[in-house]
PDB file of C-alpha atoms in Angstrom:
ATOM      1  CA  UNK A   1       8.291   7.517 -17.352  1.00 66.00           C
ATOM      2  CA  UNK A   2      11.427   6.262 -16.086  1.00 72.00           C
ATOM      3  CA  UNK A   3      11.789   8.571 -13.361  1.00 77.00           C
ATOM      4  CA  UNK A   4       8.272   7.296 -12.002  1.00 74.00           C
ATOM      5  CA  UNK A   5       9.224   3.892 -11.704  1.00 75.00           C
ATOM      6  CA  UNK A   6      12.673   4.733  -9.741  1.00 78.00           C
ATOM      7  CA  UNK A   7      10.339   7.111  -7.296  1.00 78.00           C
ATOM      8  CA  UNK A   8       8.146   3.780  -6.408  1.00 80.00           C
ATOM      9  CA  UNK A   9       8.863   2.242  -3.325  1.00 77.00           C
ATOM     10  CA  UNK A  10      10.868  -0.928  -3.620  1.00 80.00           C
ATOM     11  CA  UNK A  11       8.007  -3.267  -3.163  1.00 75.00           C
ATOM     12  CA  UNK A  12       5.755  -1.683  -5.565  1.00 80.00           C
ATOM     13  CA  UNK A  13       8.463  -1.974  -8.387  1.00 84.00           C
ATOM     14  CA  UNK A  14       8.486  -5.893  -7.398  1.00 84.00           C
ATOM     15  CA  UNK A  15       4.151  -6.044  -7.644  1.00 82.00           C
ATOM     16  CA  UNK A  16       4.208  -3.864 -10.571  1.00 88.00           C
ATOM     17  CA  UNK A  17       6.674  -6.253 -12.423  1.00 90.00           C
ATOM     18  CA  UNK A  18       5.024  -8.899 -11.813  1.00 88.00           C
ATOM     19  CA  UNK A  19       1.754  -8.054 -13.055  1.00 88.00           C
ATOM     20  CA  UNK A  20       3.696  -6.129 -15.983  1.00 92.00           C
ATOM     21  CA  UNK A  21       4.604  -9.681 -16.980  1.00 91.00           C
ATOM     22  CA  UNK A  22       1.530 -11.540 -16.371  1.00 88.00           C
ATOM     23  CA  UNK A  23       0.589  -9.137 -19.283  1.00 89.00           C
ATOM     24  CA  UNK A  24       3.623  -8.897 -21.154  1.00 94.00           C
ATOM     25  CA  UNK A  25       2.923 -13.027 -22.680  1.00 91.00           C
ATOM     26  CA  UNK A  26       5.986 -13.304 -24.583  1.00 95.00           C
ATOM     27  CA  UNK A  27       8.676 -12.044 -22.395  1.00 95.00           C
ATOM     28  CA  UNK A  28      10.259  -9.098 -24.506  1.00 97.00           C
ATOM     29  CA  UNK A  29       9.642  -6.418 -22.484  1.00 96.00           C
ATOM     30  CA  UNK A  30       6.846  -4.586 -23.914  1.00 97.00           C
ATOM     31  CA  UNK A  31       2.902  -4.827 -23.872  1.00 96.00           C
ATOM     32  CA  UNK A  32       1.956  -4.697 -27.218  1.00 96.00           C
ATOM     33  CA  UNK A  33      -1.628  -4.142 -28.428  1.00 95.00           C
ATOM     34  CA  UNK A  34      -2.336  -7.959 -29.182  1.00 94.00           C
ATOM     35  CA  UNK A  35      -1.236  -8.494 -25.298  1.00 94.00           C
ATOM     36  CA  UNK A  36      -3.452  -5.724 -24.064  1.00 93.00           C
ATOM     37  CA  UNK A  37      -6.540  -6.815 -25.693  1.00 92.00           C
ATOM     38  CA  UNK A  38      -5.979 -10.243 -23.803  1.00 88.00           C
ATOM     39  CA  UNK A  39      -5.922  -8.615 -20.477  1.00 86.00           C
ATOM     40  CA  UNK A  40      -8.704  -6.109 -20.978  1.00 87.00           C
ATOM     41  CA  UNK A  41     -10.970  -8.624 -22.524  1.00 84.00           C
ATOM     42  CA  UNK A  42     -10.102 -10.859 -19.355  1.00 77.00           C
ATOM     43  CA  UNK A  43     -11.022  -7.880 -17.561  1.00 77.00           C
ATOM     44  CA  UNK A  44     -14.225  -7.204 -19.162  1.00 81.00           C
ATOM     45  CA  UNK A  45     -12.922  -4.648 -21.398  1.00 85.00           C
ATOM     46  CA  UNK A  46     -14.040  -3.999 -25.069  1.00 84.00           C
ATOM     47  CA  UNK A  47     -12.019  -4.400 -27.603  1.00 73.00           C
ATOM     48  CA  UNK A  48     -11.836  -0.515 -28.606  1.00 86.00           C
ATOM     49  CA  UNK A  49     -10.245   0.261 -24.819  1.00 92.00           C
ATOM     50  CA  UNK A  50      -6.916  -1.648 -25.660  1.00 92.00           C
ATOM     51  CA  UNK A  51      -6.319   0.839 -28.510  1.00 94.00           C
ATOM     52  CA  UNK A  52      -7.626   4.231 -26.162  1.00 93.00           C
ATOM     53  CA  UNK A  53      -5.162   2.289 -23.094  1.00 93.00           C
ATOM     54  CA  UNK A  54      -2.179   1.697 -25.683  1.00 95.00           C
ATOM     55  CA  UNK A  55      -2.442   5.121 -26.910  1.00 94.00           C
ATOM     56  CA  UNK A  56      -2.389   7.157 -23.625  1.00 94.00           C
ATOM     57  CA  UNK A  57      -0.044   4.859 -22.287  1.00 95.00           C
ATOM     58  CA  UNK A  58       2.514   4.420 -25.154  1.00 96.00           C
ATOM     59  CA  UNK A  59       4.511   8.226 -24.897  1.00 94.00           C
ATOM     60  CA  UNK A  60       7.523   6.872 -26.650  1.00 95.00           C
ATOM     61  CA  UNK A  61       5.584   6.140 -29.843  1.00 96.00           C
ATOM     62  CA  UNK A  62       6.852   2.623 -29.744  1.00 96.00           C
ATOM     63  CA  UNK A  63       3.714   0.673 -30.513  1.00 96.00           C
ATOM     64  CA  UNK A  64       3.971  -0.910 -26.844  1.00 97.00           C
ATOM     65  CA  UNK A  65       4.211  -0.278 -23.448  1.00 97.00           C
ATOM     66  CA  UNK A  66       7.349  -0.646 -21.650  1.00 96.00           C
ATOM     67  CA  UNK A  67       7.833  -1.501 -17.953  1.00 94.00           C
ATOM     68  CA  UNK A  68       8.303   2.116 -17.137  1.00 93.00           C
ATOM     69  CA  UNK A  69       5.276   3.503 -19.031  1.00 95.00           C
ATOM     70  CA  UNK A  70       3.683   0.692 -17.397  1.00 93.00           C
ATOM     71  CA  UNK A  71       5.059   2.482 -14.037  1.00 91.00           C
ATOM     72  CA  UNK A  72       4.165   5.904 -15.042  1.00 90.00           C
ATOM     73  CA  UNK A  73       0.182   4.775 -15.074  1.00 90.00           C
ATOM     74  CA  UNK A  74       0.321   2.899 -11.801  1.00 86.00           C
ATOM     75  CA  UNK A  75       2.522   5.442  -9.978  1.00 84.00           C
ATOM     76  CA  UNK A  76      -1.053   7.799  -8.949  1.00 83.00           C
ATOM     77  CA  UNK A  77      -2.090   4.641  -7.716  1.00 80.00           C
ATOM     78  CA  UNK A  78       0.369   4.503  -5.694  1.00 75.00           C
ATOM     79  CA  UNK A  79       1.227   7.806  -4.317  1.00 72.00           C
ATOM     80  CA  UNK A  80      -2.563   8.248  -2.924  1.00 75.00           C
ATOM     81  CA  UNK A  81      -1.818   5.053  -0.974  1.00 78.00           C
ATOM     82  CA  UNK A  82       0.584   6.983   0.833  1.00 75.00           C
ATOM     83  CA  UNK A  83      -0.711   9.850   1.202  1.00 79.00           C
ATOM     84  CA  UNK A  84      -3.633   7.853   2.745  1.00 83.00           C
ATOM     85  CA  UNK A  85      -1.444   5.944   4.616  1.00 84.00           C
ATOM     86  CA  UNK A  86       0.189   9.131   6.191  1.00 85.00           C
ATOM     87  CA  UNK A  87      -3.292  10.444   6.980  1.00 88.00           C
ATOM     88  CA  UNK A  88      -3.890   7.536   8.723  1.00 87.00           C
ATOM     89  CA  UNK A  89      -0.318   7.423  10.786  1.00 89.00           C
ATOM     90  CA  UNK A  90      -1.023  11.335  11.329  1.00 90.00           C
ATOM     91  CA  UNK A  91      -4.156  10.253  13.103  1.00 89.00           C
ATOM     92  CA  UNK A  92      -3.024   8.068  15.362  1.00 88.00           C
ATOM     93  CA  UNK A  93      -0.189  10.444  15.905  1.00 92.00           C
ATOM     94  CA  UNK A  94      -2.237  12.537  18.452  1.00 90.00           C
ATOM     95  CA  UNK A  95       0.807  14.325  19.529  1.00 94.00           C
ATOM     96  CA  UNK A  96       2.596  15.087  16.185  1.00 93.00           C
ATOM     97  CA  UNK A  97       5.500  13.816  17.418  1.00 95.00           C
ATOM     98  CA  UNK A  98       6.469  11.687  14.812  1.00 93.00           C
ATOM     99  CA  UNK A  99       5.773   8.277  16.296  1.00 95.00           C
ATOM    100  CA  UNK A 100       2.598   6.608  17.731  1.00 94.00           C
ATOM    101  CA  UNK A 101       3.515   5.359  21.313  1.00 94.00           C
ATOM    102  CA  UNK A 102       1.227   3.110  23.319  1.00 92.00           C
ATOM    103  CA  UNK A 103      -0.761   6.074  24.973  1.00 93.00           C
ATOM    104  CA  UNK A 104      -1.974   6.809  21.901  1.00 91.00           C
ATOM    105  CA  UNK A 105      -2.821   4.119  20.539  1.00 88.00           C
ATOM    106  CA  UNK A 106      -4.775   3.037  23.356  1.00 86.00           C
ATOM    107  CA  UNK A 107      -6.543   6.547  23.716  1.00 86.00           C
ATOM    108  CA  UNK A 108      -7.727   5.734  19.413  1.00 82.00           C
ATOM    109  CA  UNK A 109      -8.681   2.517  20.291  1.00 79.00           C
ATOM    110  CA  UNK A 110     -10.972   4.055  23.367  1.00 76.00           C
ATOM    111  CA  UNK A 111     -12.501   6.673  20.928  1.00 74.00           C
ATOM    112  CA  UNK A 112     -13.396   3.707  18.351  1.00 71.00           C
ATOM    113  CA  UNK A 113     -15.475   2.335  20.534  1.00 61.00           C
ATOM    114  CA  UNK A 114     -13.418   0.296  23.186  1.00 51.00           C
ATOM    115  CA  UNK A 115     -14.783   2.454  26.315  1.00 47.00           C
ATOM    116  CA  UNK A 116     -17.772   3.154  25.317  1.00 44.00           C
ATOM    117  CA  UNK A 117     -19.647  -0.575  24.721  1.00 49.00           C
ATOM    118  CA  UNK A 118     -20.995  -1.775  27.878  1.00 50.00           C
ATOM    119  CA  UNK A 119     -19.059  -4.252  29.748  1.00 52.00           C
ATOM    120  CA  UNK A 120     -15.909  -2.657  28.076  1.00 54.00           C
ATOM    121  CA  UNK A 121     -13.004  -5.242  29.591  1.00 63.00           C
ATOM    122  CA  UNK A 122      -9.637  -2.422  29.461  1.00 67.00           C
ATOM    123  CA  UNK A 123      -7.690  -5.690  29.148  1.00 78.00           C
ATOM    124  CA  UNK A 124      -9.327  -6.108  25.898  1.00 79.00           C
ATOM    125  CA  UNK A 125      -7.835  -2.633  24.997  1.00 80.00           C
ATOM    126  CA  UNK A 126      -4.222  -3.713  26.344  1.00 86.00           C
ATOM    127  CA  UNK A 127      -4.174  -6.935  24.377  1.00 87.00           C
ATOM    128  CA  UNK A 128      -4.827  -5.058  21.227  1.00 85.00           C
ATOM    129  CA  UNK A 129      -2.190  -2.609  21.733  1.00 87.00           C
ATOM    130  CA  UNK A 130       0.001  -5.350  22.724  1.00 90.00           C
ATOM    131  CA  UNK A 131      -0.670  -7.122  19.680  1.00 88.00           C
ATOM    132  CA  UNK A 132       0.096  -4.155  18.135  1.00 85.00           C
ATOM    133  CA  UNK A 133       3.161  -3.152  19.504  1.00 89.00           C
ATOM    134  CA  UNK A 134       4.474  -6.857  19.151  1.00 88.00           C
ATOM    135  CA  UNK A 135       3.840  -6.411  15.004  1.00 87.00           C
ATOM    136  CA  UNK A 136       4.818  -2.967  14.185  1.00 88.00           C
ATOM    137  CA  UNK A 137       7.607  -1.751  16.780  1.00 91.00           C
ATOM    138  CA  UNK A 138      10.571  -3.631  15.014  1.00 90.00           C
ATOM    139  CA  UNK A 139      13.097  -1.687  17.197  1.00 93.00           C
ATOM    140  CA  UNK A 140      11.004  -1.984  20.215  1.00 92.00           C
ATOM    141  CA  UNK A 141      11.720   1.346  21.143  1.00 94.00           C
ATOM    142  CA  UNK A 142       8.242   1.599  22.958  1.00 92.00           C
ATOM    143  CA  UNK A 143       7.452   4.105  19.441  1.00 94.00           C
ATOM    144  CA  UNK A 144       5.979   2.875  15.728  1.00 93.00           C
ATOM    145  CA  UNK A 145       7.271   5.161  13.477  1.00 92.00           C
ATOM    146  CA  UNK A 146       6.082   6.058  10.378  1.00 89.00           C
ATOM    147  CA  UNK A 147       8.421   3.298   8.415  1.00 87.00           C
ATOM    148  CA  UNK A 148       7.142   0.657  11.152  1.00 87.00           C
ATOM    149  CA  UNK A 149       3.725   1.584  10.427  1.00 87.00           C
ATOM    150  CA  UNK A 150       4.175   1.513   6.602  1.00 81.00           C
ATOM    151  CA  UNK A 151       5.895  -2.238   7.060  1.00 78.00           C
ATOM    152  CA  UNK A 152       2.861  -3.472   8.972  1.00 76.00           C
ATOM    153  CA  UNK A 153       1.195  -2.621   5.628  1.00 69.00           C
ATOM    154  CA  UNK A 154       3.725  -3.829   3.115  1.00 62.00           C
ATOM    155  CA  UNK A 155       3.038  -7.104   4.887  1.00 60.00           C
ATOM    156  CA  UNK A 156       0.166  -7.671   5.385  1.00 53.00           C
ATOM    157  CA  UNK A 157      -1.303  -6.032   1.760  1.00 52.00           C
ATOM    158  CA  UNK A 158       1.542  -7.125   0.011  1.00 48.00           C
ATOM    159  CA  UNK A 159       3.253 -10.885   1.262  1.00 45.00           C
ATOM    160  CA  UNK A 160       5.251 -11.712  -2.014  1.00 46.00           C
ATOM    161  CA  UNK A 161       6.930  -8.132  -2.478  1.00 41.00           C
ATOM    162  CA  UNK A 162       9.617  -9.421   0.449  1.00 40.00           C
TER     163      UNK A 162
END
């Protein structure tokens, strides 16, 4: 468990301890079963599902969950995000060259539907990629790369991880 909570991304280890102690109530560093009832009941949960969760969760054999078991259930969570997340950069990445320059950006925005409405203003398509650009190119290099690309994310899905 402790090695999936070092793999996490900075900002998820700062989101997942904060909602590890929204549900760990008395500070000490573990969810135990009374605390997990609380937040599955809150969550619609019966009361049988704290024991299943505390059980699968629990591989130390403590009788709680500590932060990095807590880690070690979110982590899937987390790595499909980013694999989604590189699907997505990979798509815009027409050329497979690593970054998404304005070209293709503006050719994606085209094929979503920019070109082909009628009256289709191509300024409309330049401020968008502007906009773009303006957000996600933190080295203005002309280039997002996949690290400016996850940041526009991190911000935008995440505020209070910074």
């Amino acid at each position: 468990p402790a090695a999936a909570a070092a793999a996490l991304p900075k900002a998820a280890r700062e989101e997942l301890k904060a909602a590890f102690a929204a549900f760990d109530r008395d500070g000490d560093g573990t969810i135990d079963l009374a605390e997990l009832r609380d937040a599955l009941s809150s969550l619609g949960a019966s009361e049988g599902d704290a024991e299943a969760t505390l059980a699968s969760l629990d591989t130390d054999g403590s009788g709680g969950i500590d932060f990095d078991e807590f880690c070690a259930a979110a982590s899937p969570l987390y790595a499909s995000s980013a694999v989604a997340l590189r699907a997505a950069f990979d798509f815009f990445d027409a050329d497979g060259s690593g970054d998404i320059d304005r070209q293709e950006l503006r050719t994606i925005l085209d094929r979503l539907g920019g070109s082909t409405r009628k009256n289709h203003d191509r300024s409309e398509t330049e401020r968008a990629v502007d906009q773009v650009f303006a957000a996600a190119d933190a080295d203005a290099d002309g280039r997002v790369s996949f690290p400016e690309f996850i940041s526009i994310f991190t911000e935008v899905f995440a505020p209070s991880a910074k």
